Amino acid sequence: MKLPDKRGHFGEFGGKFVPETLMSPLAELETALKTLKKNKRFKAEFSFYLKEYAGRPTNLYFAQRLSKRLKNLKVYLKREDTLHTGAHKINNTIGQILIAKHMKKNRIIAETGAGQHGVATATVASLFGLQCCIYMGAEDMKRQALNVFRMRLLGAEVIEVKSGSQTLKDAMNEAIRDWVTNVQNTFYIIGSVAGPHPYPVMVRDFQAVIGQEAREQFFVKEKKLPDYLIACVGGGSNAMGLFHAFFQDKTVKMVGVEAAGFGLHTKEHAASLSQGSVGILHGSKSSLLQNREGQIRVAHSIAAGLDYPGVGPEHAYYKKIGRATYVAVTDREALQGLKLLSRAEGIIPALETAHAIAYLEKLAQEVKRKATVIVCLSGRGDKDVAAVKELM
Amino acid sequence: MRNRIDLKFQELKVKRKKAFIVFITAGFPNLKMTENLVLGLEEAGVDIIELGVPFSDPLADGPTIQESSQKALRGHVTLDKILHTVRNIRKKSSIPIALMSYYNPIFRYGENKFVINAKEAGVDGLIVPDLPLEEAKGLIKAAKRYHMAMVFFLSPTTTTQRIKKIVRASTGFIYYVSLTGVTGARSKLPRTITQNVRFAKQFTDKPICVGFGVSTPHQVKTISSLADGVIVGSAIIKEITKNIGKKDLSHRVTRFVRGLSNGL
């Protein structure tokens, strides 16, 4: 079975739930994707920028001291944090800006939570000389002031979103409103495997390079497949990027780590898969945090990039068919994870990524025999250092 | 069996008149006031009420309607309470009512159950701005079974091929979105409306009503000359917002609406 189907459904999830004005632009995007998929020049250009500009391939690093501490686990880190701009987000923004160029759109918009996607978008917009507008929640602008400055330095306009919870969800609402208004000349670069079809599949395909590389690199080092894949999940793009290439490898277990915020027993978390229910937000059907009446709840996480009440529809599908499991890690545990990796390996991870690291300690206690693990080290922690300093 | 929306358009056709449709957010500023407003609007000559179900993430709406929705939600307005309000209105009025709701609240409620309860309460039509035809099979089926009108949108970006499909599926009327953008009063509307509405008309005999941005008597007049109806929303919400707390809020709003419909 090919996923998604023609209309962008992953089983019951996905689809296109958007105002009529966006239906034709989405169809145009689908057509462009179909054309470019077979276009050798486009593929060559995408590979060129990934390699020469972003710095691919990234290393699959054996974390020896960390593994020693975790006893039963042999941990490899897929070093997306070493990419230009400091996170996996650049894989996707390079892909999308090349499509925008092909479609002759001269204005780029994006939403951002942690600011990583905003920075990655502002970066490629600057690289190709396109006008760029980034929507960011007022609350997130405070938490990620450094990234706001970086985006402005790159020539992007950062628009403060004051509606609703003033975080990623509202930034995305506002970006969609801009898109509906300026659809003729504007390309919307969505940062995660979320949104209406074809965004979830397009972003997945651009991020799939993470898993494709990791699978080969691991095989060279270990002459087998890993037992576990672990990645943090907000919208879920780094996780899907790692998981996708292993979908058919049934022995490989996949674990997505969501943000449990103050704890799953509270309402202050962002665990839309562990605690959510089926609903429609931002153009697709997926698992959401919502009340009984279908009003979307405000998420909470210490990590701005995970602070989102929804998740990509393909993750909802993976969970439903049992291909991946989803767990959650609290703010406090994530901070421990950040410390753990910093001390054990000399790598300061982003707070988002720290959730995946924190889960390793739990997994180490669960496994009975020695197991091999690939963790997607999705981003580096520089952007969080100021905020973490206040918390520690 | 025809519903009140169809009957209204029949009646207007005979009288050679155009439909004046007014949007208000249910529960803004509260549900009791919604009831009063609907009754007042009927008296002021409004033909159809578009009753907005507040949603936490209204991505097709501009700031005016967003704020009214937030306020209504803070007052704990739910779909069931709104249906109860419609039931109360029905004791005194037979003005056609279309519910405008984003899809998620309807989905959570259950499509079938929602259509049954809404019909029983006296709702005549549904307008779901984030549910394109392609995803609407279930709701169309339920609406058809219970003679509920299911209104779909056309916009300036809709291709000819889609126009044909949409006008075929839409019942009650067809909602033509005047501009690419979100709801909200505009001082100027695009000139392309005329040719776009005319173009769509060659594919259907169903009424086409134009909304988004319409806020002045002059705009109401211009649009009603080329379409079968005109929809005003944000301008009215603004008027409600301006008069919140005043005893004669409903009276002031209906007076404002009369001023607008003078254009018809």
XYZ file of C-alpha atoms in Angstrom:
656
model
C 0.000 0.000 0.000
C 1.285 3.427 -0.959
C 1.047 6.146 1.651
C -0.464 8.623 1.593
C -3.256 7.871 -0.917
C -4.077 10.262 -3.761
C -5.961 12.636 -1.515
C -3.266 12.677 1.116
C -4.763 10.223 3.599
C -2.699 8.020 5.889
C -5.479 5.632 6.783
C -8.100 7.789 8.484
C -5.617 10.659 9.038
C -4.302 13.495 6.875
C -6.317 15.002 4.030
C -7.014 18.611 3.114
C -9.166 20.649 5.456
C -8.659 24.195 4.225
C -10.703 27.147 2.969
C -11.670 26.903 -0.709
C -9.188 29.648 -1.650
C -6.292 27.296 -0.799
C -7.537 24.270 -2.729
C -6.164 25.373 -6.087
C -2.768 26.455 -4.722
C -2.449 23.068 -2.999
C -3.295 21.330 -6.259
C -0.649 23.435 -8.031
C 1.875 22.410 -5.394
C 0.994 18.752 -5.928
C 1.510 19.139 -9.665
C 4.867 20.829 -9.122
C 5.959 18.040 -6.767
C 4.983 15.389 -9.269
C 6.974 17.114 -12.006
C 10.020 17.772 -9.847
C 10.133 14.251 -8.447
C 11.208 13.031 -11.870
C 13.326 16.069 -12.669
C 17.030 15.192 -12.567
C 18.131 18.798 -12.373
C 15.960 19.442 -9.343
C 17.294 16.358 -7.585
C 20.856 17.351 -8.356
C 20.233 20.873 -7.100
C 18.660 19.592 -3.861
C 21.610 17.243 -3.241
C 24.052 20.014 -4.064
C 22.681 22.403 -1.438
C 22.313 19.660 1.175
C 25.952 18.744 0.718
C 27.720 22.013 -0.020
C 25.562 24.431 1.931
C 23.917 22.527 4.798
C 26.762 20.097 5.406
C 25.386 16.640 4.659
C 25.885 13.822 5.238
C 25.840 14.243 8.999
C 27.802 11.807 11.132
C 26.398 8.832 12.929
C 28.403 9.157 16.088
C 28.890 6.343 18.573
C 28.345 7.899 21.994
C 30.745 5.773 23.973
C 30.625 7.395 27.416
C 26.878 7.836 27.252
C 26.484 4.168 26.296
C 28.678 3.126 29.191
C 26.448 5.041 31.600
C 23.332 3.514 30.128
C 24.796 -0.023 30.466
C 22.575 -2.105 28.174
C 22.326 0.449 25.402
C 24.753 1.066 22.612
C 23.815 4.561 21.489
C 24.513 6.209 18.162
C 23.704 9.865 17.629
C 22.576 11.066 14.214
C 24.192 14.468 14.290
C 21.600 16.748 12.656
C 22.748 19.363 15.165
C 25.920 19.817 13.123
C 24.030 21.111 10.102
C 24.076 24.752 9.067
C 21.653 26.720 11.326
C 21.944 24.019 13.985
C 19.059 21.642 13.356
C 17.450 19.252 10.881
C 15.024 21.972 9.767
C 17.344 23.128 6.981
C 16.848 19.846 5.026
C 13.225 20.768 4.515
C 13.602 24.493 3.905
C 16.156 23.891 1.142
C 13.741 21.495 -0.539
C 10.761 23.816 -0.254
C 12.535 26.960 -1.385
C 13.674 25.161 -4.530
C 10.031 24.321 -5.196
C 9.012 27.932 -4.499
C 11.604 29.039 -7.033
C 10.299 26.561 -9.586
C 6.746 27.870 -8.991
C 8.016 31.445 -9.424
C 6.801 32.636 -6.015
C 8.814 35.594 -4.788
C 7.572 35.838 -1.220
C 8.155 33.242 1.512
C 6.226 32.882 4.753
C 6.668 30.445 7.621
C 5.557 29.784 11.185
C 8.017 29.017 13.911
C 7.934 27.832 17.508
C 11.481 27.435 18.793
C 12.669 29.655 15.996
C 14.742 26.878 14.391
C 12.412 26.529 11.431
C 12.147 30.318 11.220
C 15.917 30.648 11.121
C 16.220 27.836 8.576
C 13.586 29.532 6.403
C 15.100 33.008 6.743
C 18.441 31.455 5.824
C 17.330 29.906 2.550
C 15.245 32.985 1.682
C 18.406 35.028 2.048
C 20.366 32.437 0.041
C 17.963 32.814 -2.889
C 17.188 36.504 -2.409
C 13.484 36.112 -1.665
C 11.331 38.260 0.605
C 10.605 36.482 3.893
C 7.997 36.861 6.665
C 8.120 34.695 9.798
C 5.160 34.365 12.150
C 6.075 33.695 15.755
C 4.022 33.671 18.954
C 4.727 36.555 21.347
C 5.397 34.035 24.133
C 7.926 32.162 21.985
C 9.643 35.394 20.951
C 10.428 35.927 24.607
C 11.719 32.395 25.170
C 13.780 32.359 21.986
C 14.983 35.940 21.730
C 18.291 34.881 20.223
C 16.591 33.207 17.266
C 14.402 36.277 16.713
C 17.559 38.316 16.379
C 19.109 35.755 14.024
C 16.081 35.859 11.723
C 16.149 39.641 11.592
C 19.862 39.604 10.930
C 19.146 37.312 7.986
C 16.796 39.923 6.582
C 13.473 38.345 7.513
C 10.569 40.223 8.965
C 9.452 38.574 12.224
C 5.769 39.164 12.945
C 4.673 38.866 16.554
C 1.492 36.823 16.958
C -0.592 37.904 19.922
C -3.742 35.859 19.360
C -4.700 32.788 21.385
C -1.903 31.111 23.331
C 0.756 33.189 21.536
C 2.733 30.057 20.629
C 3.298 27.815 17.609
C -0.383 26.951 17.088
C -1.340 30.598 16.767
C 1.688 31.401 14.630
C 0.470 28.715 12.233
C -3.082 30.157 12.205
C -1.645 33.538 11.334
C 0.646 32.143 8.632
C -2.320 30.370 7.026
C -4.288 33.644 7.105
C -1.408 35.407 5.364
C -1.238 32.617 2.813
C -4.977 32.819 2.026
C -4.543 36.548 1.500
C -1.347 36.605 -0.567
C -1.665 33.271 -2.273
C -0.781 34.578 -5.742
C 2.850 35.448 -5.001
C 3.484 33.668 -1.692
C 4.892 30.233 -0.880
C 4.192 28.891 2.597
C 7.104 26.813 3.940
C 5.585 24.608 6.658
C 8.209 23.376 9.097
C 6.799 20.032 10.116
C 5.090 16.940 8.718
C 1.795 18.686 9.452
C -0.673 20.854 7.541
C -2.853 19.972 4.557
C -1.782 17.481 1.889
C 0.756 17.528 0.236
C 2.763 19.156 3.070
C 3.078 16.115 5.367
C 4.389 13.885 2.591
C 6.562 16.620 1.051
C 8.261 17.459 4.356
C 8.677 13.773 5.146
C 10.360 13.157 1.812
C 12.769 16.059 2.345
C 13.606 14.881 5.864
C 13.814 11.196 4.898
C 17.488 11.756 4.116
C 18.125 11.494 7.887
C 16.984 7.879 8.045
C 18.432 6.919 4.665
C 21.899 8.026 5.746
C 21.579 6.609 9.248
C 20.475 3.206 7.968
C 23.516 2.910 5.702
C 25.960 4.319 8.243
C 24.716 2.010 10.953
C 25.016 -0.992 8.680
C 28.615 -0.125 7.837
C 29.498 0.101 11.524
C 27.432 -2.729 12.997
C 26.683 -5.010 10.013
C 23.040 -5.139 11.078
C 19.993 -2.947 11.683
C 19.491 -1.065 14.965
C 17.046 -2.333 17.576
C 15.606 1.100 18.373
C 15.091 4.475 16.734
C 14.384 7.338 19.079
C 13.395 10.915 18.282
C 11.462 13.733 19.895
C 8.027 14.548 18.474
C 6.344 17.924 18.359
C 4.925 18.149 14.864
C 7.207 15.199 14.210
C 9.484 16.081 11.289
C 12.821 14.873 12.650
C 11.187 11.687 13.944
C 9.472 10.956 10.623
C 12.718 11.819 8.841
C 14.523 9.150 10.849
C 11.711 6.556 10.874
C 10.650 6.601 7.256
C 13.574 4.677 5.729
C 13.087 1.912 8.323
C 9.341 1.466 7.815
C 9.730 -1.964 6.194
C 12.377 -3.152 8.667
C 10.000 -4.866 11.029
C 12.644 -5.714 13.644
C 13.479 -2.044 14.175
C 11.404 -0.554 16.987
C 10.510 3.135 16.713
C 9.861 5.365 19.687
C 8.622 8.941 19.434
C 9.149 11.032 22.550
C 6.539 13.713 23.228
C 6.643 16.520 25.746
C 4.906 15.655 29.028
C 5.416 19.226 30.281
C 4.496 19.342 33.979
C 3.279 15.724 33.725
C 0.620 13.787 31.834
C -1.669 13.854 34.871
C -1.809 17.635 34.575
C -3.299 19.475 31.606
C 0.015 21.226 31.041
C 1.667 19.079 28.420
C 2.011 18.664 24.663
C 1.516 14.907 24.343
C -0.966 14.956 21.483
C -0.454 11.279 20.628
C -0.234 9.833 24.146
C -3.154 11.882 25.449
C -5.010 13.217 22.409
C -8.050 12.284 20.375
C -8.836 12.402 16.662
C -9.628 15.834 15.276
C -8.937 18.417 12.594
C -6.468 21.272 12.972
C -4.365 23.268 10.509
C -5.567 21.432 7.459
C -5.359 17.787 8.426
C -6.964 15.108 10.539
C -4.696 13.782 13.247
C -4.412 13.293 16.989
C -5.025 16.493 18.965
C -5.257 17.937 22.425
C -8.823 19.185 22.566
C -11.802 19.347 24.859
C -15.042 17.413 24.439
C -16.520 20.160 22.269
C -13.646 20.036 19.790
C -11.986 23.268 20.953
C -8.218 22.984 20.712
C -6.388 23.024 24.024
C -3.302 25.056 24.743
C -0.224 22.855 24.902
C 2.682 23.296 27.282
C 6.303 22.319 27.015
C 9.562 23.786 28.188
C 10.694 23.257 24.591
C 9.035 25.789 22.287
C 9.468 23.435 19.322
C 7.333 20.752 20.996
C 4.732 23.164 22.336
C 2.031 22.236 19.845
C -1.378 20.569 20.472
C -1.273 18.552 17.236
C 1.083 16.182 15.435
C 1.734 15.114 11.853
C -0.951 12.736 10.536
C 1.550 10.036 9.571
C 2.580 9.681 13.225
C -1.071 9.225 14.190
C -1.143 6.496 11.560
C 2.090 4.854 12.802
C 0.611 4.791 16.288
C -2.705 3.375 15.114
C -1.118 0.494 13.195
C 1.384 -0.092 15.992
C 4.450 0.632 13.848
C 5.800 3.136 16.356
C 5.176 3.709 20.036
C 4.947 7.127 21.607
C 6.068 7.995 25.106
C 6.351 11.278 26.962
C 9.036 12.977 29.017
C 8.505 15.866 31.441
C 10.150 19.300 31.408
C 12.239 18.297 34.394
C 13.398 15.023 32.825
C 14.264 16.878 29.631
C 16.520 19.234 31.588
C 18.215 16.157 33.067
C 18.639 14.809 29.555
C 20.243 18.057 28.477
C 22.710 17.846 31.343
C 23.374 14.163 30.735
C 24.449 14.591 27.140
C 26.404 17.749 27.864
C 28.440 16.008 30.578
C 28.779 12.597 28.967
C 29.612 13.611 25.411
C 30.366 17.318 25.347
C 27.286 17.942 23.209
C 24.637 20.404 24.386
C 21.373 19.356 22.736
C 18.354 21.563 22.063
C 15.638 21.286 24.715
C 13.456 19.515 22.148
C 16.146 16.913 21.471
C 16.838 16.599 25.206
C 13.461 14.840 25.481
C 14.767 11.994 23.297
C 17.966 11.811 25.353
C 16.015 11.727 28.609
C 14.024 8.761 27.400
C 17.235 6.747 26.981
C 17.527 6.400 30.740
C 14.049 4.887 30.903
C 14.725 2.594 27.968
C 17.995 1.434 29.540
C 16.018 0.135 32.488
C 13.431 -1.576 30.314
C 15.631 -3.564 27.953
C 16.595 -7.041 29.087
C 19.509 -7.600 26.743
C 22.041 -5.355 25.055
C 20.344 -3.228 22.444
C 21.509 -0.801 19.771
C 19.878 2.601 19.427
C 19.938 5.463 16.977
C 18.854 8.781 18.479
C 18.098 11.656 16.165
C 20.083 14.511 17.609
C 17.779 16.948 15.896
C 19.218 20.239 17.102
C 21.890 21.894 19.158
C 21.248 23.742 22.385
C 22.825 27.142 21.849
C 19.427 28.776 21.429
C 18.305 27.417 24.821
C 21.296 28.170 26.945
C 19.954 31.466 28.292
C 16.571 29.962 29.213
C 18.145 26.865 30.748
C 20.464 28.991 32.842
C 17.478 30.550 34.552
C 15.942 27.146 35.261
C 19.001 25.392 36.644
C -39.458 18.612 1.458
C -37.897 22.027 1.032
C -36.309 23.922 3.830
C -36.665 27.530 4.912
C -33.628 28.684 2.948
C -35.016 27.338 -0.334
C -38.430 28.820 0.406
C -36.867 32.182 1.179
C -35.006 32.318 -2.125
C -38.196 31.298 -3.946
C -40.086 34.099 -2.258
C -37.334 36.625 -3.031
C -37.265 35.542 -6.662
C -40.967 36.192 -7.034
C -40.523 39.615 -5.447
C -37.407 40.198 -7.600
C -35.431 40.924 -4.470
C -31.986 39.947 -3.272
C -31.171 38.115 -0.052
C -29.677 40.098 2.782
C -27.724 37.655 4.961
C -26.236 38.656 8.288
C -23.558 36.783 10.229
C -23.345 36.971 13.989
C -21.210 34.946 16.372
C -23.365 32.778 18.637
C -22.781 33.665 22.266
C -21.284 37.060 21.558
C -21.651 38.790 23.910
C -23.915 36.024 25.317
C -26.524 33.560 24.093
C -29.501 35.479 25.441
C -28.334 38.471 23.409
C -27.887 36.236 20.359
C -31.559 35.338 20.662
C -32.580 39.001 20.908
C -30.306 39.964 18.053
C -31.737 37.342 15.700
C -35.286 38.493 16.431
C -34.281 42.124 15.994
C -32.457 41.383 12.752
C -35.515 39.642 11.351
C -37.577 42.725 12.105
C -34.947 44.871 10.440
C -35.522 42.971 7.202
C -32.690 40.460 7.275
C -33.583 37.444 5.136
C -31.227 34.767 6.437
C -29.129 34.479 9.602
C -25.668 32.949 9.435
C -24.996 31.904 12.999
C -21.309 31.427 13.757
C -20.203 28.621 16.074
C -17.137 29.933 17.930
C -13.918 27.955 17.438
C -10.548 28.255 19.158
C -8.612 28.402 15.868
C -10.706 30.190 13.241
C -8.156 30.315 10.430
C -10.502 31.803 7.819
C -11.420 34.739 10.042
C -9.876 38.136 10.547
C -9.362 39.811 13.947
C -12.950 41.062 14.394
C -14.606 37.645 14.254
C -11.636 35.977 15.986
C -12.118 38.209 19.008
C -15.860 37.657 19.118
C -15.260 33.889 19.042
C -12.705 34.065 21.845
C -15.138 36.045 23.936
C -17.977 33.610 23.273
C -15.735 30.676 24.192
C -14.774 32.354 27.431
C -18.513 32.348 28.161
C -18.434 28.537 27.683
C -20.589 28.472 24.588
C -20.973 24.959 23.145
C -22.764 23.499 20.128
C -25.505 22.084 22.342
C -26.105 25.448 23.974
C -26.263 27.097 20.556
C -28.822 24.555 19.361
C -30.815 25.298 22.479
C -30.755 28.978 21.562
C -31.999 28.148 18.055
C -34.836 26.175 19.637
C -35.783 29.267 21.658
C -35.651 31.446 18.557
C -37.891 28.993 16.724
C -40.659 29.564 19.283
C -40.935 33.112 17.956
C -39.457 33.217 14.497
C -39.175 31.266 11.284
C -36.248 33.188 9.811
C -33.940 30.783 7.920
C -30.830 29.978 9.965
C -27.575 28.544 8.632
C -24.930 27.473 11.133
C -21.369 28.448 10.247
C -18.943 26.130 12.010
C -15.379 24.988 11.505
C -15.271 21.261 10.955
C -13.693 20.049 14.196
C -16.600 20.830 16.558
C -18.982 19.047 14.146
C -16.582 16.111 13.758
C -16.267 15.714 17.527
C -20.030 15.919 17.965
C -20.527 13.231 15.312
C -21.737 14.240 11.853
C -25.005 12.317 11.892
C -25.949 13.151 15.432
C -25.120 16.791 14.779
C -27.287 17.055 11.669
C -30.201 15.322 13.393
C -30.024 17.555 16.472
C -29.486 20.725 14.457
C -32.426 19.957 12.195
C -34.621 19.170 15.161
C -33.613 22.473 16.775
C -34.627 24.370 13.639
C -31.351 24.898 11.770
C -31.790 25.003 7.999
C -28.281 24.913 6.595
C -24.597 24.318 7.286
C -21.593 26.362 6.199
C -18.223 24.770 7.020
C -15.339 26.965 5.827
C -12.539 24.427 6.287
C -14.365 21.468 4.772
C -13.866 21.321 1.012
C -16.040 19.103 -1.129
C -13.399 16.360 -1.231
C -13.611 15.746 2.519
C -17.345 16.352 2.899
C -18.873 13.049 1.779
C -20.114 12.072 5.223
C -21.618 15.426 6.066
C -23.236 15.773 2.619
C -24.883 12.392 3.051
C -26.231 13.237 6.486
C -27.388 16.692 5.365
C -29.217 15.222 2.388
C -31.016 12.652 4.492
C -32.372 15.277 6.875
C -33.032 18.022 4.281
C -30.347 20.264 5.651
C -28.819 22.695 3.158
C -25.074 22.222 2.712
C -23.491 25.443 1.489
C -20.113 25.280 -0.282
C -17.734 28.068 -1.214
C -16.370 29.436 -4.465
C -13.390 31.756 -4.364
C -11.391 33.829 -6.859
C -8.865 30.967 -7.066
C -11.406 28.206 -7.806
C -10.749 26.589 -11.193
C -13.535 26.093 -13.740
C -13.458 22.358 -13.190
C -13.974 22.799 -9.442
C -16.682 25.442 -9.956
C -18.741 22.859 -11.842
C -18.385 20.274 -9.067
C -19.048 22.738 -6.259
C -22.187 24.302 -7.713
C -23.554 20.817 -8.276
C -22.945 19.784 -4.657
C -23.933 23.001 -2.921
C -27.518 23.257 -1.688
C -29.447 26.213 -0.266
C -27.106 28.666 -1.928
C -23.500 29.038 -3.047
C -21.162 31.211 -0.998
C -18.875 33.252 -3.223
C -15.838 34.585 -1.334
C -15.259 38.076 -2.733
C -11.509 38.154 -2.217
C -8.472 36.043 -1.423
C -8.178 36.530 2.301
C -9.900 36.234 5.636
C -13.159 37.779 6.848
C -13.128 41.427 7.850
C -14.440 44.795 6.677
C -12.611 46.238 3.660
C -12.969 49.735 2.282
C -12.400 48.419 -1.232
C -13.498 45.148 -2.813
C -11.834 43.635 -5.881
C -13.338 44.594 -9.228
C -13.107 40.999 -10.394
C -16.208 40.067 -8.343
C -18.560 41.021 -11.179
C -16.968 38.876 -13.839
C -16.303 35.996 -11.432
C -19.899 35.799 -10.216
C -21.151 36.108 -13.782
C -18.789 33.339 -14.833
C -19.992 31.008 -12.066
C -23.630 31.764 -12.883
C -23.389 30.122 -16.277
C -22.935 26.773 -14.531
C -25.875 26.964 -12.152
C -29.362 28.266 -11.441
C -28.789 28.064 -7.700
C -28.527 31.368 -5.829
C -25.008 32.768 -5.450
C -24.387 35.014 -2.450
C -21.286 37.113 -1.956
C -19.507 37.579 1.347
C -16.133 38.606 2.922
C -15.212 42.258 3.263
C -18.686 43.704 2.654
C -19.243 46.505 5.154
C -20.889 49.611 3.642
C -24.351 50.365 2.197
C -22.663 51.157 -1.095
C -20.919 47.766 -1.222
C -24.179 46.042 -0.300
C -25.871 47.816 -3.180
C -23.169 47.074 -5.744
C -22.982 43.408 -4.858
C -26.718 42.845 -4.692
C -26.969 44.117 -8.243
C -24.822 41.271 -9.525
C -25.472 38.380 -7.098
C -28.532 36.768 -5.541
C -27.579 37.797 -2.074
C -25.040 39.599 0.033
C -23.504 38.473 3.327
C -22.303 40.923 5.984
C -20.437 39.735 9.077
C -17.488 41.595 10.549
C -19.118 45.024 10.126
C -21.963 43.844 12.341
C -19.693 42.201 14.903
C -17.842 45.518 15.113
C -21.119 47.291 15.803
C -21.968 44.766 18.527
C -18.499 45.174 20.060
C -18.917 48.938 20.075
C -22.183 48.718 21.975
C -21.431 45.996 24.492
C -22.741 46.880 27.934
C -25.355 49.285 26.601
C -28.939 48.426 27.457
C -30.237 48.988 23.952
C -27.454 46.981 22.223
C -29.881 44.950 20.138
C -31.744 48.086 19.096
C -28.543 49.890 18.085
C -27.326 46.920 16.060
C -30.607 46.527 14.209
C -30.598 50.225 13.405
C -27.110 49.850 11.950
C -28.282 46.864 9.914
C -31.248 48.818 8.572
C -28.790 51.426 7.374
C -26.837 48.761 5.519
C -29.851 47.154 3.911
C -31.023 50.514 2.593
C -28.523 49.726 -0.111
C -30.644 46.784 -1.245
